[in-house]
PDB file of C-alpha atoms in Angstrom:
ATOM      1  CA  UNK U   1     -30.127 -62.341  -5.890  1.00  0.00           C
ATOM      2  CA  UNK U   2     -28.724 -59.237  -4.207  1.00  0.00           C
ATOM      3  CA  UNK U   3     -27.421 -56.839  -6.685  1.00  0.00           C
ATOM      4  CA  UNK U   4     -23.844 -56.014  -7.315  1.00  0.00           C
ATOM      5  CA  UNK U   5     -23.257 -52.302  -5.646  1.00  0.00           C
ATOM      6  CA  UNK U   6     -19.517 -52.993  -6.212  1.00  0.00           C
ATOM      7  CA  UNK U   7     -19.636 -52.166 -10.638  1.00  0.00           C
ATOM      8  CA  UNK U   8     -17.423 -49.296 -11.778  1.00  0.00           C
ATOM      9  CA  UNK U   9     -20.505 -48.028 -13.194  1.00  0.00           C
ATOM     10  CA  UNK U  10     -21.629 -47.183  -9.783  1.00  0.00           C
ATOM     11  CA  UNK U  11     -18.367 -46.156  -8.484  1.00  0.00           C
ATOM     12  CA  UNK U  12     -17.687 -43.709 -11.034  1.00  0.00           C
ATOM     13  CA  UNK U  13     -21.318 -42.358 -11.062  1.00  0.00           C
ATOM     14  CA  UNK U  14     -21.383 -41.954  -7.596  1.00  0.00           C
ATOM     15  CA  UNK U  15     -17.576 -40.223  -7.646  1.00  0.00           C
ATOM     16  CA  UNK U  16     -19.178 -37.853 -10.511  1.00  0.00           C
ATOM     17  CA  UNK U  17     -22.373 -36.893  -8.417  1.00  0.00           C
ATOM     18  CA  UNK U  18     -20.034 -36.043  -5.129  1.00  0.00           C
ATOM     19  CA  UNK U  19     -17.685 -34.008  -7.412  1.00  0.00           C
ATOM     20  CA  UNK U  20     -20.670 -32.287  -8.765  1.00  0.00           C
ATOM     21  CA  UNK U  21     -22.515 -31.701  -5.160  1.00  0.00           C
ATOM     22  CA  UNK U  22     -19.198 -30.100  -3.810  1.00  0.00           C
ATOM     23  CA  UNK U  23     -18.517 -27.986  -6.512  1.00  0.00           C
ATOM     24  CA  UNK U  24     -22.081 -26.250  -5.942  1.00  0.00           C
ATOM     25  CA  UNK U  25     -21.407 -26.050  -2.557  1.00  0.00           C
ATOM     26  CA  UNK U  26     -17.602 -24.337  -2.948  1.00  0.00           C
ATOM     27  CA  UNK U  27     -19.372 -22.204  -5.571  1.00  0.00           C
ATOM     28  CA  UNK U  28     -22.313 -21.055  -3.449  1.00  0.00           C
ATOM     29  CA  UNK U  29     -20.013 -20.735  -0.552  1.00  0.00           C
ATOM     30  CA  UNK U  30     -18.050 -18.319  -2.268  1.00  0.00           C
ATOM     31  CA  UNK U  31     -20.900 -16.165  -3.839  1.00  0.00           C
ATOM     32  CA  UNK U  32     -22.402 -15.996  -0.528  1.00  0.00           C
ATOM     33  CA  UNK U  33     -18.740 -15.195   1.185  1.00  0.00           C
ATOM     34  CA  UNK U  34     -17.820 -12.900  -1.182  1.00  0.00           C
ATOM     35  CA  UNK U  35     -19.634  -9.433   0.284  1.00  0.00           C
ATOM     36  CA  UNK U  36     -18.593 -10.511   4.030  1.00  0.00           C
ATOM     37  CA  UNK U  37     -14.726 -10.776   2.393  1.00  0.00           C
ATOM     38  CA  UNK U  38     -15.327  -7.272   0.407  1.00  0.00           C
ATOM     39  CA  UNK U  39     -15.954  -5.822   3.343  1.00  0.00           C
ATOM     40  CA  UNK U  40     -13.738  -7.308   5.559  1.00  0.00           C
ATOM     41  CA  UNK U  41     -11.061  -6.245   3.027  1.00  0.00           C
ATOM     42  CA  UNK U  42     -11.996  -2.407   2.657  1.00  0.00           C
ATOM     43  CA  UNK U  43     -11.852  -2.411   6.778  1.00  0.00           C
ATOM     44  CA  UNK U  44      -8.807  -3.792   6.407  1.00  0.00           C
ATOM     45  CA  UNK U  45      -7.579  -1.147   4.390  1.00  0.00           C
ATOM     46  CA  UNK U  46      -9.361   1.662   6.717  1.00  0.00           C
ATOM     47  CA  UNK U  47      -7.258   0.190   9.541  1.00  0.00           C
ATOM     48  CA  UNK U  48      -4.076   0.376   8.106  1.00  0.00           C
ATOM     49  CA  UNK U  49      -4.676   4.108   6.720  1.00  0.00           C
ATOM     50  CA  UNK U  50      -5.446   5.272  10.120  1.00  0.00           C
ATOM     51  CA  UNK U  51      -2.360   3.293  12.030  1.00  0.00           C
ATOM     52  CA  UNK U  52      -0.377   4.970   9.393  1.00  0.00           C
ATOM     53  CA  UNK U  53      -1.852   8.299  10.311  1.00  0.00           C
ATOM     54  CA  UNK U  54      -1.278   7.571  14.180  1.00  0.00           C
ATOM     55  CA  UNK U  55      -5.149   7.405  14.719  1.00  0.00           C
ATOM     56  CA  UNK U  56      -6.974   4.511  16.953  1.00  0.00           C
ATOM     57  CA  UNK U  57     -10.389   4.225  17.274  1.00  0.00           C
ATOM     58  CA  UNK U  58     -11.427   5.214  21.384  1.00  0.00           C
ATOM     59  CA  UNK U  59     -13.390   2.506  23.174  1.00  0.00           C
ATOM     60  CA  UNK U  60     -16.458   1.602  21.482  1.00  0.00           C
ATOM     61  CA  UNK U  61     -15.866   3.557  18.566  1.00  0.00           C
ATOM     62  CA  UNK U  62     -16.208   1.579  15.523  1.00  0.00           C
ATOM     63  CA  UNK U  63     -12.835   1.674  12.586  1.00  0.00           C
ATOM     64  CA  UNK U  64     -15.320   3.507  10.332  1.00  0.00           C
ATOM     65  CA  UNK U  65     -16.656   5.805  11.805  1.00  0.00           C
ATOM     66  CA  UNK U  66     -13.306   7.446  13.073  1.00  0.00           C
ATOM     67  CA  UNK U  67     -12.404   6.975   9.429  1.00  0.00           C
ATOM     68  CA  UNK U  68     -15.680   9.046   8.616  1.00  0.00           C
ATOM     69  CA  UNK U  69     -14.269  11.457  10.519  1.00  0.00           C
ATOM     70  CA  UNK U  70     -10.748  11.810  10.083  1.00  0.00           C
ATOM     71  CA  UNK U  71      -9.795  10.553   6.567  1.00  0.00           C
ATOM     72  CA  UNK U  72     -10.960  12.148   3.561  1.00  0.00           C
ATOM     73  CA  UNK U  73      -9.877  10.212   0.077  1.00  0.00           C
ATOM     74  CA  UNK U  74      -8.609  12.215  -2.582  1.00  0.00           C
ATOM     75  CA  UNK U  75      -7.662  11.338  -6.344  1.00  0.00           C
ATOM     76  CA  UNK U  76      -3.947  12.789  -7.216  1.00  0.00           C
ATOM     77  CA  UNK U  77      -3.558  13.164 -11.474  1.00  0.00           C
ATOM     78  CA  UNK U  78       0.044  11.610 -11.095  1.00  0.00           C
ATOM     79  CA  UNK U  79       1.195  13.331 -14.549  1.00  0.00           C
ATOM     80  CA  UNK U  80       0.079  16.796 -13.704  1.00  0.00           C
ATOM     81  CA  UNK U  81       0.382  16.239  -9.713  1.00  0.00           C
ATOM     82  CA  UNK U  82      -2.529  18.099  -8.939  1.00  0.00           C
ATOM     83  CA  UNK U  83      -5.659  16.884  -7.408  1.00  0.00           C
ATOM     84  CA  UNK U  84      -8.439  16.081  -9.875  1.00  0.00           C
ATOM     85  CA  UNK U  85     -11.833  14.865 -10.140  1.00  0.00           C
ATOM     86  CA  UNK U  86     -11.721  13.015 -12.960  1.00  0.00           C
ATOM     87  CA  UNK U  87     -12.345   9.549 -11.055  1.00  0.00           C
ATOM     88  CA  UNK U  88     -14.451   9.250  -7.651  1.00  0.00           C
ATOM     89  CA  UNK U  89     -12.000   7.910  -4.551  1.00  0.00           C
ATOM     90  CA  UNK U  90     -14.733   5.657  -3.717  1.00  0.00           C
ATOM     91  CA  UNK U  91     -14.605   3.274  -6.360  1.00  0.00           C
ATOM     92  CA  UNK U  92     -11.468   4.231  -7.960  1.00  0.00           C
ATOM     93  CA  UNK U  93      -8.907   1.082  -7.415  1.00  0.00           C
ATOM     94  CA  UNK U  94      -5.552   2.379  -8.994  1.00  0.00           C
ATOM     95  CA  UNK U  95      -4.013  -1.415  -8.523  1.00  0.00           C
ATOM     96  CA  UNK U  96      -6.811  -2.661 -10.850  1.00  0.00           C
ATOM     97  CA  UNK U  97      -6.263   0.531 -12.885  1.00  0.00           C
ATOM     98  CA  UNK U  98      -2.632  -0.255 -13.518  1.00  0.00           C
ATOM     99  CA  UNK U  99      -3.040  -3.645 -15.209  1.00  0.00           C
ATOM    100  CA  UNK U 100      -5.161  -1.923 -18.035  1.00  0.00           C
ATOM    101  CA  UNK U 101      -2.919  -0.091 -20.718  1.00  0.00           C
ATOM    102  CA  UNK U 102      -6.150   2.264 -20.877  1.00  0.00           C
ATOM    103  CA  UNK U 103      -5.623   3.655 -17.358  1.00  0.00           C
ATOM    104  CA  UNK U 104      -2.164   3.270 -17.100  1.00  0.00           C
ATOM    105  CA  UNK U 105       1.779   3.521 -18.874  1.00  0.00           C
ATOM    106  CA  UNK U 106       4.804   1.068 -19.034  1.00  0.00           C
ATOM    107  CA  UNK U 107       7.287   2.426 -16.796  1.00  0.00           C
ATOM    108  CA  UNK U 108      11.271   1.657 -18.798  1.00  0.00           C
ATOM    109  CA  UNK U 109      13.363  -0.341 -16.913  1.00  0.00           C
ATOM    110  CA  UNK U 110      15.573   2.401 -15.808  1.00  0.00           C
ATOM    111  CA  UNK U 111      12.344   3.932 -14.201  1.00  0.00           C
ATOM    112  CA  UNK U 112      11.143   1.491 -13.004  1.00  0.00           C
ATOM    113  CA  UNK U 113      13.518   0.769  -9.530  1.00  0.00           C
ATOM    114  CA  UNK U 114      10.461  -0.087  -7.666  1.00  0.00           C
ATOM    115  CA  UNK U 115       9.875  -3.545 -10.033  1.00  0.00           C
ATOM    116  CA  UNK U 116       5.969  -2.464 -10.985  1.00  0.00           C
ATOM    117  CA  UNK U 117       6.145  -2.384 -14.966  1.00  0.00           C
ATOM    118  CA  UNK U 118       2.872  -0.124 -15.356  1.00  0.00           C
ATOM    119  CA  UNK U 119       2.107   3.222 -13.430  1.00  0.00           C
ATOM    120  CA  UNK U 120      -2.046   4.332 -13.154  1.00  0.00           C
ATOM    121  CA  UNK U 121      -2.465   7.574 -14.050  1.00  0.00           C
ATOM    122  CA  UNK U 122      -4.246   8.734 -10.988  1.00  0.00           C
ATOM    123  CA  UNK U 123      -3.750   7.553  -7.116  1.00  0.00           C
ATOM    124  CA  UNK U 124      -5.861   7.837  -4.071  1.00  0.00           C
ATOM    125  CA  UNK U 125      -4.275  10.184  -1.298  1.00  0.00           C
ATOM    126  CA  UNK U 126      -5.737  10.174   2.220  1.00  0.00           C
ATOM    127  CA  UNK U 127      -5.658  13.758   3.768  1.00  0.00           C
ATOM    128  CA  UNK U 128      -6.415  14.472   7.743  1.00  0.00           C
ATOM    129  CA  UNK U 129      -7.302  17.992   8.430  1.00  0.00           C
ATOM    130  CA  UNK U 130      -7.145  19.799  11.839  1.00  0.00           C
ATOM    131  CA  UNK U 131      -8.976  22.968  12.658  1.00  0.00           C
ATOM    132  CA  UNK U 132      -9.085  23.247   8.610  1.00  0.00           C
ATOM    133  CA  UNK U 133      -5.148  22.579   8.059  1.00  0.00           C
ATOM    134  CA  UNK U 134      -3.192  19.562   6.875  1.00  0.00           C
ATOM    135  CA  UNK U 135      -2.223  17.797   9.326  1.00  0.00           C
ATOM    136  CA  UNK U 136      -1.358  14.156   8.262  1.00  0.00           C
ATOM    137  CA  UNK U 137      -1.032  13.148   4.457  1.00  0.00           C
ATOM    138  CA  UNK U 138      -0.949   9.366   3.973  1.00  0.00           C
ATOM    139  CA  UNK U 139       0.461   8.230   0.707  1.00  0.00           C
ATOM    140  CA  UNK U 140       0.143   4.788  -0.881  1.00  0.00           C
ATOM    141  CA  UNK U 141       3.318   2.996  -1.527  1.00  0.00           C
ATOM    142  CA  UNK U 142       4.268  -0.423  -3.379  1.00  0.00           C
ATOM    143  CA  UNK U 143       7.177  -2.186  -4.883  1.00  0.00           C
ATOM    144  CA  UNK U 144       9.081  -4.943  -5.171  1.00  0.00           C
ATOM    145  CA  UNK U 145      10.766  -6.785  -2.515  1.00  0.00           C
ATOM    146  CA  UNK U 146      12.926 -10.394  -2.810  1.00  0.00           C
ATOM    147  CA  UNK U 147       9.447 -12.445  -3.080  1.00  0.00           C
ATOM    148  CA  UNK U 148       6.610 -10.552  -3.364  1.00  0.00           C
ATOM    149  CA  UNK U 149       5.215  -7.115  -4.180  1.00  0.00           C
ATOM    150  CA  UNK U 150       4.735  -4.969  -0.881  1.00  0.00           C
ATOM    151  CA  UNK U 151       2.306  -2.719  -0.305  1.00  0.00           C
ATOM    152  CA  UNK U 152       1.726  -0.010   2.188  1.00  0.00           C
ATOM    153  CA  UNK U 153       1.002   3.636   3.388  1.00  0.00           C
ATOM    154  CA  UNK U 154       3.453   6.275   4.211  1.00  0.00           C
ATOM    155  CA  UNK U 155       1.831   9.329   6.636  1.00  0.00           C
ATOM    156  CA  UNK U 156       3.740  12.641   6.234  1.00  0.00           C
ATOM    157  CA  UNK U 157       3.689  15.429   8.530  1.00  0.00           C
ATOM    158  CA  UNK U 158       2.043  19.075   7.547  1.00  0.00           C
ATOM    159  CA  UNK U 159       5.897  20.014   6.120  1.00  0.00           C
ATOM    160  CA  UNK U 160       5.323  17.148   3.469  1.00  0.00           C
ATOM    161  CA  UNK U 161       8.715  15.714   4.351  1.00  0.00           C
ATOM    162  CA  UNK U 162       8.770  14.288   7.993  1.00  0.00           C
ATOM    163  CA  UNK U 163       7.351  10.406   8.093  1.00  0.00           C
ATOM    164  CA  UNK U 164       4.717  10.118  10.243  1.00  0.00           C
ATOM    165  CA  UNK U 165       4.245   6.519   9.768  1.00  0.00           C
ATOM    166  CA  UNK U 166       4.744   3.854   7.814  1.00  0.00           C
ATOM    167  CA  UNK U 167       3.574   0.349   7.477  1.00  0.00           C
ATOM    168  CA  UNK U 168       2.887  -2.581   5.081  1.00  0.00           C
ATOM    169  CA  UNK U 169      -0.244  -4.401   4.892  1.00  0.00           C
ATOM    170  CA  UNK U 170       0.216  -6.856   2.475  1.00  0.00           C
ATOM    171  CA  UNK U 171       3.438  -9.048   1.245  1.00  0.00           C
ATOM    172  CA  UNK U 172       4.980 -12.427   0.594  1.00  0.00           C
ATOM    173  CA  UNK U 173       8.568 -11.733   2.199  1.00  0.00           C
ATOM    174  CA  UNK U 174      10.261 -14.415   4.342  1.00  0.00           C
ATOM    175  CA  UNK U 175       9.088 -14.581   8.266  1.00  0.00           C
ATOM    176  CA  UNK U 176      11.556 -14.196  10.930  1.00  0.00           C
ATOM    177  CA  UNK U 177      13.967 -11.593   7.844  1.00  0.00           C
ATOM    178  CA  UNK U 178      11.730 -10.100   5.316  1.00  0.00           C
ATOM    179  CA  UNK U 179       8.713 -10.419   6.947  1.00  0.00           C
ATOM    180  CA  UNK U 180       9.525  -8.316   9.667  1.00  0.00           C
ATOM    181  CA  UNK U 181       8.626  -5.441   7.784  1.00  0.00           C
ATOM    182  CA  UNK U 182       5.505  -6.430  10.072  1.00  0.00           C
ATOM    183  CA  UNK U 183       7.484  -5.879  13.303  1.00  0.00           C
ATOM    184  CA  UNK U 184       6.165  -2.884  15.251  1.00  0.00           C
ATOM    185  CA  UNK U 185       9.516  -2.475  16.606  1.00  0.00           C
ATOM    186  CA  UNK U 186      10.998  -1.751  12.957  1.00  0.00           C
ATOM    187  CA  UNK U 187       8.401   0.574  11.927  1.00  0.00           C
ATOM    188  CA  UNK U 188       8.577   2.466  15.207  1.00  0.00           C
ATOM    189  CA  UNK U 189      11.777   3.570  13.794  1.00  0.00           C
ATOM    190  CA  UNK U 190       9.983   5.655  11.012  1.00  0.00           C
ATOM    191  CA  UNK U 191       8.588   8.408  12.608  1.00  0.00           C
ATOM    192  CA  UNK U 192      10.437  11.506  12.280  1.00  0.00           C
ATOM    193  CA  UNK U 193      12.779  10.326   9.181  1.00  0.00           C
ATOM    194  CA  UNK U 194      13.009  12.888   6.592  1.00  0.00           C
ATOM    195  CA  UNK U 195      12.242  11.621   3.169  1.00  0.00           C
ATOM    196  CA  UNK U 196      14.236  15.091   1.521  1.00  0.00           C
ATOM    197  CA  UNK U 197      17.549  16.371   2.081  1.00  0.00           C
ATOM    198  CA  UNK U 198      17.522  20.229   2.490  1.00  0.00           C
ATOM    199  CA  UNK U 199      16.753  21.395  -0.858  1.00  0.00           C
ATOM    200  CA  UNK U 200      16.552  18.249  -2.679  1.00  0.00           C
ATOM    201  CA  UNK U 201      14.061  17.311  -5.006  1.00  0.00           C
ATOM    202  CA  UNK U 202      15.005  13.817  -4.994  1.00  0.00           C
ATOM    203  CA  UNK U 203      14.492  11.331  -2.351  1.00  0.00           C
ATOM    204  CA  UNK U 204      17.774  10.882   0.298  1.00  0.00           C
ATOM    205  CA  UNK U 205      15.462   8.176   2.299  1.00  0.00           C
ATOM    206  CA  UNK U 206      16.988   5.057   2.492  1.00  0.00           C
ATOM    207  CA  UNK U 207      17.539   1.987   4.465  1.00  0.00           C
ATOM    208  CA  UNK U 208      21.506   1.052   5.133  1.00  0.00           C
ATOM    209  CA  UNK U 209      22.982  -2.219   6.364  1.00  0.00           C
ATOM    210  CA  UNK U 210      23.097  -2.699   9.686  1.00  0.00           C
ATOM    211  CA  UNK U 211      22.038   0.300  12.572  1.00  0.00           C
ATOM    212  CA  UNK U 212      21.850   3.822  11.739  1.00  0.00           C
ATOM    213  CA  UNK U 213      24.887   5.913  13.356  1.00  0.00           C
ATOM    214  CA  UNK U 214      22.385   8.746  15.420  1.00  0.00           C
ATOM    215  CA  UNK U 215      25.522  11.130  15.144  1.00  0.00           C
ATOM    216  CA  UNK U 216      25.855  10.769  11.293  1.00  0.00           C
ATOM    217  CA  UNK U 217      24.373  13.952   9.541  1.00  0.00           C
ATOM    218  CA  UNK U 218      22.959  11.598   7.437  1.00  0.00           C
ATOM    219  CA  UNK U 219      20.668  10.005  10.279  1.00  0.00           C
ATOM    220  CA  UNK U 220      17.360  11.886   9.290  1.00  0.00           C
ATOM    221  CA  UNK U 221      17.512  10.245   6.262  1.00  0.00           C
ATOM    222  CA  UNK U 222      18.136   6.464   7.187  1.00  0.00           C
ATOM    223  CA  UNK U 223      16.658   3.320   8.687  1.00  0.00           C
ATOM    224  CA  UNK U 224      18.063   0.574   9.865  1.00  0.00           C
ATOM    225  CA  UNK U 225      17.900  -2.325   7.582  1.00  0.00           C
ATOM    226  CA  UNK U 226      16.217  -5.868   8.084  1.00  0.00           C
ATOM    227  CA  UNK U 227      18.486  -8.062   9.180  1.00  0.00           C
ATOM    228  CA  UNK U 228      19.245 -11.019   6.874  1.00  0.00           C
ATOM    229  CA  UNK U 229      17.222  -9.791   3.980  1.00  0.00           C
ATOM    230  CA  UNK U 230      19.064  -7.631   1.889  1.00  0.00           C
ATOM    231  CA  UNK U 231      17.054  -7.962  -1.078  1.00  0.00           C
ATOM    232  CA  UNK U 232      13.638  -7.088   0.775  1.00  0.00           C
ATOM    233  CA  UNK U 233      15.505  -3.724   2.501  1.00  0.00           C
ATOM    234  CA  UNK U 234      16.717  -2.914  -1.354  1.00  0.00           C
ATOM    235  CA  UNK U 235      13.253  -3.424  -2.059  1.00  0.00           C
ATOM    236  CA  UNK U 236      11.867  -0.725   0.451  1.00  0.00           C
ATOM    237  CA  UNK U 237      14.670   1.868  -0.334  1.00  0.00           C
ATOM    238  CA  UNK U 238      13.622   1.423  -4.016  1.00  0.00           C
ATOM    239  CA  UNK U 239       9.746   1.590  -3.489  1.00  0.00           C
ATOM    240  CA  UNK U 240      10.244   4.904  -1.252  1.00  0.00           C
ATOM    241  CA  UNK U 241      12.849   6.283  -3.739  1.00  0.00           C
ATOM    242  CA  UNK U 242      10.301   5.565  -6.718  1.00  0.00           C
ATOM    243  CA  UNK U 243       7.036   6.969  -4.984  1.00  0.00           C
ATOM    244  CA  UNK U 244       8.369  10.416  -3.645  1.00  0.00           C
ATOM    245  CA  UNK U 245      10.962  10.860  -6.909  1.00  0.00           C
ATOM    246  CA  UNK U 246       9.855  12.409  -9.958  1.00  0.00           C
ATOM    247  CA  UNK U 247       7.883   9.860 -11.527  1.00  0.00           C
ATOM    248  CA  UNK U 248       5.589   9.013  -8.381  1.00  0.00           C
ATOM    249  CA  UNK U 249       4.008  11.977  -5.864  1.00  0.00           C
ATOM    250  CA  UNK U 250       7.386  13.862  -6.311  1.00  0.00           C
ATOM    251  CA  UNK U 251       5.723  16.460  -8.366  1.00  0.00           C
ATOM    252  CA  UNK U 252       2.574  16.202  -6.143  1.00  0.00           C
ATOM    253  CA  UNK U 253       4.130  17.251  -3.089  1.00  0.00           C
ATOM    254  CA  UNK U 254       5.851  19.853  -4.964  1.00  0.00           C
ATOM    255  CA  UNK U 255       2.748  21.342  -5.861  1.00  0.00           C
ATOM    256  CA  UNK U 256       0.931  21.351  -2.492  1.00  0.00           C
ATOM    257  CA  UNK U 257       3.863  22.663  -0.608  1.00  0.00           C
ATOM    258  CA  UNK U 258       3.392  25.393  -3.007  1.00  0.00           C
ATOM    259  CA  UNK U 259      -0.379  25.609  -2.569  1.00  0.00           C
ATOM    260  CA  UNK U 260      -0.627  24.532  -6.377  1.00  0.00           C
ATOM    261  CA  UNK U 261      -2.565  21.117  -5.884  1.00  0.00           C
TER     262      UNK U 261
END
């Protein structure tokens, strides 16, 4: 008599031992995946400093070595803003840093416009020399938008003040109105905004509803916002207005305009 193959027995056992067999092989997938996505990740990152920074790699050349030999990392103490070397910029991750209350503070909510809750103590500044001199400083950059956090890099110009560049490389915003803080066509409109009013301290930077008037004296200092997606524009006005006010690289680029880093 043929045996019965049909018994729940079986059909659980068998359901158990497939469970189990795919399980090792998501698990062993993702150990093995995990150094390619590392990588992948950090070249990411390199990418996105140097489009900041106006920089493309020539034909052939490879993303890191131009980074190699254009960016150098630095680590900015954001309470003193000077430079330090308290933490190395090659394995320093200030995002990881501000979840610990060891390496970071609770900002108060009146402080806190960019929607972060905790600020690291130190940040990673990317600095692109020419013939010895500053010429590009890219800044990192993150805050609150109407679904996400979004993250980015703002370049400045050797004054300190003049954008460069700007872009975000990671966010959750709606496509087709948020989302097109990804548009080239938007962020071509960042270069040459001023972030400071003439002898202001505090950020003027902003963006405004609808398209900037290029014959308002307030034109330097405004970008035109994303249409349908108030929230996510509030969002980017607040994130610039945090990072370059007093209690982001405010008193940084204070202290390097005054050669005081």
């Amino acid at each position: 008599m043929a045996a019965n193959n049909d018994t729940i027995k079986k059909t659980v056992t068998v359901s158990v031992v497939l469970c189990v067999i795919c399980s090792v092989v998501v698990s062993a997938a993702a150990v093995l995946l995990k150094p390619t996505q590392q990588f992948n990740k950090a070249l990411e990152k390199k990418v996105n400093i140097l489009a900041a920074a106006g920089l493309t790699p020539a034909a052939g050349q490879k993303v890191d070595e131009l980074y190699q030999q254009m960016i150098k990392p630095m680590v900015v103490d954001l309470e003193t803003g000077k430079f330090t070397d308290a933490v190395s910029p090659d394995s320093y991750d200030q995002y990881k840093a501000a979840k610990d209350p060891q390496t970071s503070k609770a900002l108060p909510g009146e402080a806190d416009i960019a929607s972060i809750k905790r600020m690291p103590q130190y940040a990673t500044v990317y600095v692109v020399e020419k013939d010895g001199q500053l010429d590009k400083l890219v800044l990192p950059v993150h805050g609150y938008g109407l679904w996400s956090t979004l993250y980015g890099f703002v370049a400045l110009q050797p004054d300190l003040n003049t954008v460069s560049g700007m872009g975000f490389y990671q966010h959750g915003e709606t496509p087709g109105l948020g989302g097109e803080v990804d548009n080239p066509a938007w962020k071509a409109l960042w270069p040459g905004k001023k972030i400071y009013a003439e002898g202001a301290e505090q950020p003027s930077i902003e963006l405004i509803k609808g398209k900037v008037d290029s014959q308002s004296p307030q034109a330097a200092y405004q970008v035109d916002g994303l249409s349908g997606a108030t929230l996510t524009s509030n969002g980017v006005t607040n994130l610039m207005k945090f990072w370059f006010g007093q209690n982001g690289f405010g008193p940084f680029l204070k202290n390097l305009r005054a050669g005081e880093a």
